[in-house]
Short mmCIF file of N, CA and C in Angstrom, two decimals:
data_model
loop_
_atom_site.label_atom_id
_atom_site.label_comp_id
_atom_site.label_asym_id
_atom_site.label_seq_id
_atom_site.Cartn_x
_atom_site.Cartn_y
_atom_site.Cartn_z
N UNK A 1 146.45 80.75 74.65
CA UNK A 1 145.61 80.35 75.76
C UNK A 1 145.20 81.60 76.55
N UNK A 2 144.10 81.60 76.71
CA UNK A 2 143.08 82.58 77.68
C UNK A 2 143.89 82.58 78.97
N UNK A 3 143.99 83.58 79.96
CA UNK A 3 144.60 84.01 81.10
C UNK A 3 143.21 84.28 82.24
N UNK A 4 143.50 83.05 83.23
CA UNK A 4 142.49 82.86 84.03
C UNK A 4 142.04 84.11 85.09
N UNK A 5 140.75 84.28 85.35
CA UNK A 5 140.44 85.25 86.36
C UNK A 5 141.68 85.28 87.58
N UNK A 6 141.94 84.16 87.64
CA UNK A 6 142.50 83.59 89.18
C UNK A 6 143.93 84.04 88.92
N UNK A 7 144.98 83.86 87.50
CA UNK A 7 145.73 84.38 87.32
C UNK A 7 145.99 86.19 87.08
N UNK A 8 144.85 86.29 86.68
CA UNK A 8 144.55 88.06 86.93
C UNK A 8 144.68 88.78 88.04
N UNK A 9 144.43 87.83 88.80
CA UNK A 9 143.67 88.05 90.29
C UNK A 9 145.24 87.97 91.04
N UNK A 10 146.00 87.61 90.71
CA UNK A 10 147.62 87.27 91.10
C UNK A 10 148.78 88.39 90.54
N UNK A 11 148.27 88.93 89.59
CA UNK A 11 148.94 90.04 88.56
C UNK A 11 148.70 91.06 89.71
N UNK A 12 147.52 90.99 89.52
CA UNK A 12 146.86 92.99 90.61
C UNK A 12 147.92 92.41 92.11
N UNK A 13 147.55 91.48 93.03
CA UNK A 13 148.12 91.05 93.89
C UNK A 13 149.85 91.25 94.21
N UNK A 14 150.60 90.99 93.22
CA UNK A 14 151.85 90.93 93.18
C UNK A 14 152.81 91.94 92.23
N UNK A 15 152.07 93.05 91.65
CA UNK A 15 152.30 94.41 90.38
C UNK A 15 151.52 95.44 91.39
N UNK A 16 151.01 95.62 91.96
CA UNK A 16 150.14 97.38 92.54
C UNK A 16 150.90 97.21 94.20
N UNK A 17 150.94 99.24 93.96
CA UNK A 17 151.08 99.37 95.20
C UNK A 17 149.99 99.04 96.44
N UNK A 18 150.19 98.91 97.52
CA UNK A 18 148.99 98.60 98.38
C UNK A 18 148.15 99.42 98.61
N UNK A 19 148.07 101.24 98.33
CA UNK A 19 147.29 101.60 98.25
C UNK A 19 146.14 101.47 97.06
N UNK A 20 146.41 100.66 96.01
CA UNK A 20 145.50 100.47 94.81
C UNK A 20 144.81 98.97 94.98
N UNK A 21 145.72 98.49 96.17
CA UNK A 21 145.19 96.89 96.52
C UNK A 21 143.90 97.43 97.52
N UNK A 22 143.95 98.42 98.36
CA UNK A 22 143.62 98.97 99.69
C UNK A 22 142.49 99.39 98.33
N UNK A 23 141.98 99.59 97.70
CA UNK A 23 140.29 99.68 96.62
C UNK A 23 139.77 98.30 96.87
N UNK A 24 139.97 97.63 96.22
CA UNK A 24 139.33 95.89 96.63
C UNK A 24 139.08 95.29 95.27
N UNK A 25 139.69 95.88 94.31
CA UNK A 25 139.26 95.69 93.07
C UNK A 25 139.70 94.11 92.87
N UNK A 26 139.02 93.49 91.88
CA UNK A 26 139.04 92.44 91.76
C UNK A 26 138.40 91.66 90.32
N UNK A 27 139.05 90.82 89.86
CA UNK A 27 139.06 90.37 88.15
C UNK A 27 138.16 89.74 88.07
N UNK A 28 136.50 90.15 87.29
CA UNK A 28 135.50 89.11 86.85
C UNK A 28 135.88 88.56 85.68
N UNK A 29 136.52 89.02 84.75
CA UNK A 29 136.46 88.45 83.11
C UNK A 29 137.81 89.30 82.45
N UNK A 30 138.64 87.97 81.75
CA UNK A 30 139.74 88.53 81.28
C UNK A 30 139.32 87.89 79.75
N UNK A 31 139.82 88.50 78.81
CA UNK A 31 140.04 88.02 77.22
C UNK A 31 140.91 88.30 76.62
N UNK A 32 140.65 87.74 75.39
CA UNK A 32 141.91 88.50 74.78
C UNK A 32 142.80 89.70 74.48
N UNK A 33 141.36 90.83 74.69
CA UNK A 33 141.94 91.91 74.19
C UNK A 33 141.33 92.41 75.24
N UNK A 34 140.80 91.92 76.52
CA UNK A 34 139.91 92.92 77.59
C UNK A 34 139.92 92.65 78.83
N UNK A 35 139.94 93.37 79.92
CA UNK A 35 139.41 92.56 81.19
C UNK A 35 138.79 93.82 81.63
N UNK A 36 137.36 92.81 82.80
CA UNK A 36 136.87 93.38 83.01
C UNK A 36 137.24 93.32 84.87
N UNK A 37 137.19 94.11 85.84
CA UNK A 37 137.20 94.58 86.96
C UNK A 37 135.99 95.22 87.81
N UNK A 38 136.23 95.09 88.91
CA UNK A 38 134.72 95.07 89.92
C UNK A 38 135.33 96.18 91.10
N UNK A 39 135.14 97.01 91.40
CA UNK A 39 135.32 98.50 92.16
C UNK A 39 134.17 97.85 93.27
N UNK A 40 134.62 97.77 94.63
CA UNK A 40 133.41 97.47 95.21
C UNK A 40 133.23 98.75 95.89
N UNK A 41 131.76 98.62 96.36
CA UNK A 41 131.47 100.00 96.98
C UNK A 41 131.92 100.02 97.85
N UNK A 42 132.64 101.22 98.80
CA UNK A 42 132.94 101.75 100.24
C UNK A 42 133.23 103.10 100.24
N UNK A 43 132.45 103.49 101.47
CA UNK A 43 131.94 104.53 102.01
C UNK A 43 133.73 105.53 102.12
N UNK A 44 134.47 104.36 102.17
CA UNK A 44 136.01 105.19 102.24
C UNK A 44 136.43 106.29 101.36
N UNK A 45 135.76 105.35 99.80
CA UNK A 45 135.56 106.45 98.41
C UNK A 45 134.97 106.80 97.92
N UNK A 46 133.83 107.08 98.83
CA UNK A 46 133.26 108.43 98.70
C UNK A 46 133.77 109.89 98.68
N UNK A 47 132.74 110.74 97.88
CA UNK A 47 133.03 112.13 98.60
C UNK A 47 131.68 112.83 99.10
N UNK A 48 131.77 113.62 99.10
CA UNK A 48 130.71 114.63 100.58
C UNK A 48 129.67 114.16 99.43
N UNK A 49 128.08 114.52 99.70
CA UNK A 49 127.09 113.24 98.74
C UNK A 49 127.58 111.88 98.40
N UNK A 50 128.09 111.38 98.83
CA UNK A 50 127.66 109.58 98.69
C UNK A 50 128.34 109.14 97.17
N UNK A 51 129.22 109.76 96.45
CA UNK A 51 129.37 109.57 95.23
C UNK A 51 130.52 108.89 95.17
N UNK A 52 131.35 107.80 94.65
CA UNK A 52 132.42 107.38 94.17
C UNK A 52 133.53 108.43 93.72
N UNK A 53 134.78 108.64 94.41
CA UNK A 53 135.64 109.57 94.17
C UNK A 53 136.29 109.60 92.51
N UNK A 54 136.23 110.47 91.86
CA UNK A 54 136.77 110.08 90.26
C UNK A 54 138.57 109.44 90.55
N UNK A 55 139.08 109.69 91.31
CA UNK A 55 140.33 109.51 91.80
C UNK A 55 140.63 108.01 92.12
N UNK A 56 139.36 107.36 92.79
CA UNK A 56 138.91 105.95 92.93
C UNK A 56 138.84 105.58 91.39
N UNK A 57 138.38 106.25 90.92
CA UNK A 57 137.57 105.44 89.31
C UNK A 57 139.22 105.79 88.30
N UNK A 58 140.01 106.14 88.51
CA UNK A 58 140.53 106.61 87.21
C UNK A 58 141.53 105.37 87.85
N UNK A 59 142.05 105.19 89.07
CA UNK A 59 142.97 104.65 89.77
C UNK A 59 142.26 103.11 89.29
N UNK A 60 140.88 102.97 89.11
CA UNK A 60 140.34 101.47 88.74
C UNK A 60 140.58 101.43 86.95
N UNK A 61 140.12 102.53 86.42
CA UNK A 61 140.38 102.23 84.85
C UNK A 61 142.11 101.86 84.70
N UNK A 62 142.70 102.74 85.45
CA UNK A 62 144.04 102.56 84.90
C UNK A 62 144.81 100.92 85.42
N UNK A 63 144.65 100.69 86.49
CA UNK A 63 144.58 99.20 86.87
C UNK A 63 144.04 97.92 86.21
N UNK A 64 142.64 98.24 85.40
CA UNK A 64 142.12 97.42 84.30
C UNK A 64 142.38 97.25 83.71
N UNK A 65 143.95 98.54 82.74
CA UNK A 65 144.30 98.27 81.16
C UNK A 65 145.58 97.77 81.76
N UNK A 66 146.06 97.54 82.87
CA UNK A 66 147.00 96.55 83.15
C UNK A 66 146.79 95.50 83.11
N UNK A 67 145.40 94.63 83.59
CA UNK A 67 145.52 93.47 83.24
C UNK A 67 145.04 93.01 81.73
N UNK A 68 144.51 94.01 81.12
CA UNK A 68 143.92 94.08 79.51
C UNK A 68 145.36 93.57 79.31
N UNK A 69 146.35 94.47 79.18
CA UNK A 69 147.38 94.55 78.33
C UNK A 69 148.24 92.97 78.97
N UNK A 70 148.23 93.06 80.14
CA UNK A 70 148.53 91.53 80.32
C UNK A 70 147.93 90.05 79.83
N UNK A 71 146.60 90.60 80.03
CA UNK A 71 145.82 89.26 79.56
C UNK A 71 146.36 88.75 78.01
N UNK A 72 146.52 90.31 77.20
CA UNK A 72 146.94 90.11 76.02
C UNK A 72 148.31 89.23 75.77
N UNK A 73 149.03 90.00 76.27
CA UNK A 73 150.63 89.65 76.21
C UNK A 73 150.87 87.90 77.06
N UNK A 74 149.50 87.71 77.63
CA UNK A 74 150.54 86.22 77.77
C UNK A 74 150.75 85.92 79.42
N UNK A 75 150.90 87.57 80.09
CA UNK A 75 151.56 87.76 81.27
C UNK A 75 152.30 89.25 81.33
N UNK A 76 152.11 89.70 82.52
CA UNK A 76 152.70 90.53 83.30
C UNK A 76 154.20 90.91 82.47
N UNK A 77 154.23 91.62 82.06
CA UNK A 77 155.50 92.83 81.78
C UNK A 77 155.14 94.45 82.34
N UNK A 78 156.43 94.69 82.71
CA UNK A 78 156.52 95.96 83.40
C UNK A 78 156.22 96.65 82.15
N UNK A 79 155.59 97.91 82.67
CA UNK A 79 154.68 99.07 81.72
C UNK A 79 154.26 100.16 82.67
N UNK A 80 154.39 101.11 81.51
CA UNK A 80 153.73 102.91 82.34
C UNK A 80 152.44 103.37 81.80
N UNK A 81 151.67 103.99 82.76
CA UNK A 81 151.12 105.00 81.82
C UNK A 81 151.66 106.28 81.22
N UNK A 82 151.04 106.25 80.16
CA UNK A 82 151.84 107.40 79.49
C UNK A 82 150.55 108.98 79.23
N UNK A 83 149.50 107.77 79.08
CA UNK A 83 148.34 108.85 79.22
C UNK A 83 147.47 108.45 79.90
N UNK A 84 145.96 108.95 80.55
CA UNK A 84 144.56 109.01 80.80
C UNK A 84 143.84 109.92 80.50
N UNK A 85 142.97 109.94 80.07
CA UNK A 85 141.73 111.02 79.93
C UNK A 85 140.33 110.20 80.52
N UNK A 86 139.88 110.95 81.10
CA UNK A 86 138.62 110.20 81.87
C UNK A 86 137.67 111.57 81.62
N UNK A 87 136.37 111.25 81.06
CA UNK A 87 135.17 112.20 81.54
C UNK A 87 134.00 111.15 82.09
N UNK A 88 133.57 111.62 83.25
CA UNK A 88 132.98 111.30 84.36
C UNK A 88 131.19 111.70 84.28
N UNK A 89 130.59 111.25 83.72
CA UNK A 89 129.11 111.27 82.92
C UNK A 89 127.80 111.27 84.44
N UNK A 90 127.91 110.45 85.42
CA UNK A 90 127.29 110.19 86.66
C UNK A 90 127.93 110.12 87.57
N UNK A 91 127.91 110.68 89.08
CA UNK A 91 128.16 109.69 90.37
C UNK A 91 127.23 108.38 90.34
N UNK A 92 128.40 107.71 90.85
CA UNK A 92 127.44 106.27 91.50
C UNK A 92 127.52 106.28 93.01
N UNK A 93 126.66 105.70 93.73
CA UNK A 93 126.52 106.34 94.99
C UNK A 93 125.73 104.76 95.46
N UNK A 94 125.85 103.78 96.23
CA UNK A 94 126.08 102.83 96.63
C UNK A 94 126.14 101.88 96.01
N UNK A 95 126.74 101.66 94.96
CA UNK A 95 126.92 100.32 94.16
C UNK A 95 128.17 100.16 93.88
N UNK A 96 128.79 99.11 93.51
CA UNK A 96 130.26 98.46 93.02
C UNK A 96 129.96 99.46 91.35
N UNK A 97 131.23 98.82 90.87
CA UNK A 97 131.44 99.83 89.84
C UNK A 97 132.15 98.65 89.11
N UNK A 98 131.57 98.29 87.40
CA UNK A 98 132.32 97.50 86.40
C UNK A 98 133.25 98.30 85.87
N UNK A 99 134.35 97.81 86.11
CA UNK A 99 135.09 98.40 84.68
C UNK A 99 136.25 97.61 83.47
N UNK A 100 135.45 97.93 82.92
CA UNK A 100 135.89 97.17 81.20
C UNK A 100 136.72 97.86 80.33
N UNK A 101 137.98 97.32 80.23
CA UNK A 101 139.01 97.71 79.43
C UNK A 101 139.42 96.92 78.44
N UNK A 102 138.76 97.61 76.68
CA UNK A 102 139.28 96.97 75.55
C UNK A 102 140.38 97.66 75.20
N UNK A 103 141.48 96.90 74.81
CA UNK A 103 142.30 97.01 73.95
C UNK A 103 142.21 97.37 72.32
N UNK A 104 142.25 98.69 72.15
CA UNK A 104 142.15 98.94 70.23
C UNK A 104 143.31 98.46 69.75
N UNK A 105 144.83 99.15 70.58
CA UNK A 105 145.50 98.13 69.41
C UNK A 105 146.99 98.24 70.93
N UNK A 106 147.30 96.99 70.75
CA UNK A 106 148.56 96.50 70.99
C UNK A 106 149.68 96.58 70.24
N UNK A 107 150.71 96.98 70.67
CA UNK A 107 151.94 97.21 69.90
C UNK A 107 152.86 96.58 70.91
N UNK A 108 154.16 96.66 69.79
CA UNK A 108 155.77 96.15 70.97
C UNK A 108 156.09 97.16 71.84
N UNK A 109 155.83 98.31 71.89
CA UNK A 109 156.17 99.12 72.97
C UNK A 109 155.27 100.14 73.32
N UNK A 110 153.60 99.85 72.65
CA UNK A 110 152.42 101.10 73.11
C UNK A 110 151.21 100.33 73.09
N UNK A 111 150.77 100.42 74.11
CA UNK A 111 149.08 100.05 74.46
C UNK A 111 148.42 100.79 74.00
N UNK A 112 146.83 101.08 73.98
CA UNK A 112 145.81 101.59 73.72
C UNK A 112 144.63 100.84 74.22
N UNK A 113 143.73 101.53 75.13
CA UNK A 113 142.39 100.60 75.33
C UNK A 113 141.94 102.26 75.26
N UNK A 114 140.22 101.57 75.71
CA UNK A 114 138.96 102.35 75.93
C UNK A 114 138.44 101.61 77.00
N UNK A 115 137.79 102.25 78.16
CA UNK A 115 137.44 101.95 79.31
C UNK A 115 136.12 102.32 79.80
N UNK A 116 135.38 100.98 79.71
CA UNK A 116 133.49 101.83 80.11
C UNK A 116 133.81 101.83 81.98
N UNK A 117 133.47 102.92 82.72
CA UNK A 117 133.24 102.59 84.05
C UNK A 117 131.19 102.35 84.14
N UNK A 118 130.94 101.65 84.74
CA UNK A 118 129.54 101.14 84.83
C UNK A 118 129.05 100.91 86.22
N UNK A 119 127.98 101.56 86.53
CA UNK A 119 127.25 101.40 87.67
C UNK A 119 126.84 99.51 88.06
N UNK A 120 127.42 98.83 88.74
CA UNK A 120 127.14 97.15 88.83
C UNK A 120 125.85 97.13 88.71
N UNK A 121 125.02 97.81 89.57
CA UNK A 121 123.39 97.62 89.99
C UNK A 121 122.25 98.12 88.58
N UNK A 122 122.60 99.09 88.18
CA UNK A 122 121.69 99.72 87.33
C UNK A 122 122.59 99.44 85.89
N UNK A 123 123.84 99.45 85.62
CA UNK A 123 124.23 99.13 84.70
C UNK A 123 124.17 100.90 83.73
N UNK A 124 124.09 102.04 84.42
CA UNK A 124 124.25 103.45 84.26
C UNK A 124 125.91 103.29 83.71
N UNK A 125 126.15 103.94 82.62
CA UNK A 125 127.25 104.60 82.56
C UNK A 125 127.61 105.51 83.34
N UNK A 126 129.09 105.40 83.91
CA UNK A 126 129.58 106.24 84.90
C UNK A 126 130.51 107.25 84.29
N UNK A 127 131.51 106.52 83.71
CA UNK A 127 132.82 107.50 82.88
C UNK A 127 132.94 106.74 82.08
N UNK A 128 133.90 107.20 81.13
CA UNK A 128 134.87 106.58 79.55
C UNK A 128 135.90 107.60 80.22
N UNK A 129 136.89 106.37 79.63
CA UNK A 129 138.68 106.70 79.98
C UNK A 129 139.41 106.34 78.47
N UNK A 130 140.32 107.29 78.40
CA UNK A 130 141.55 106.36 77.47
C UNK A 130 142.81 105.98 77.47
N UNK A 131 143.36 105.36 77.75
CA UNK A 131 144.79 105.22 78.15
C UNK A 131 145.47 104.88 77.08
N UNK A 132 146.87 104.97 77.34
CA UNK A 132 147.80 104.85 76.95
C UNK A 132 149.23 104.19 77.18
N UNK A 133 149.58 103.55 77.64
CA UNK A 133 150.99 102.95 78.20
C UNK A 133 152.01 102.45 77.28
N UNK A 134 153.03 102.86 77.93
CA UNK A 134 154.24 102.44 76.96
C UNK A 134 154.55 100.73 77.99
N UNK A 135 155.01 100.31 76.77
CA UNK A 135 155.31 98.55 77.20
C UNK A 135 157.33 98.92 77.34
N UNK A 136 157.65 98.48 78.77
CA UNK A 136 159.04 98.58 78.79
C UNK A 136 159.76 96.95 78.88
N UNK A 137 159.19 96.16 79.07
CA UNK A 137 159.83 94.66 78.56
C UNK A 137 159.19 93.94 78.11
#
């Protein structure tokens, strides 16, 4: 069974510290192997030009393959990152920000996604991320 936005939406809520709650991010679309997340715009994460902080964006990719890897698994198990790599292609500069995290492959104790960050308004590629997390229960 599919893992509801609303239950996604309870994962980020009750798993992140409050400074990653303190972004506003929030679950449009979970699947099997993906969820997708909504970065809303504020002027807070910005930097000097009007641009979305990469620090904001990597802190949103890496939050997304948490609920990827949850949506997958069923539910919430504790997990690390073990890696990120992010290259950062555009600033976005007043729009929310999609970000979509597929899962390539799931394992018993290692994640893997790929992460589009996306301009909401223009639909511009922003960054590609890759993570990595080890699964600890």
């Amino acid at each position: 069974m599919t893992m509801t936005t609303a239950e996604a939406d309870k994962i980020l809520s009750a798993n992140f510290a409050p400074w990653v709650l303190d972004l506003g991010l929030t679950v449009e679309a979970v699947g099997e192997d993906r969820a997708v997340l909504r970065l809303p715009w504020s002027g807070r994460l910005a930097r000097e030009g009007g641009g979305l902080s990469g620090q904001a964006l990597m802190a949103a990719a890496d939050t997304a393959t948490v609920i990827a890897v949850s949506a997958a698994r069923g539910g919430f198990v504790p997990m690390t990152t073990v890696q990120q790599s992010t290259s950062f292609q555009r600033a976005v500069t007043g729009a929310d920000v999609l970000i979509d995290a597929v899962l390539t492959k799931l394992g018993r104790r290692m994640a893997f996604a790929d992460v589009t960050l996306s301009d909401a308004a223009s639909g511009a590629l922003a960054a590609r991320a890759s993570t990595v997390y080890a699964l600890l229960g």
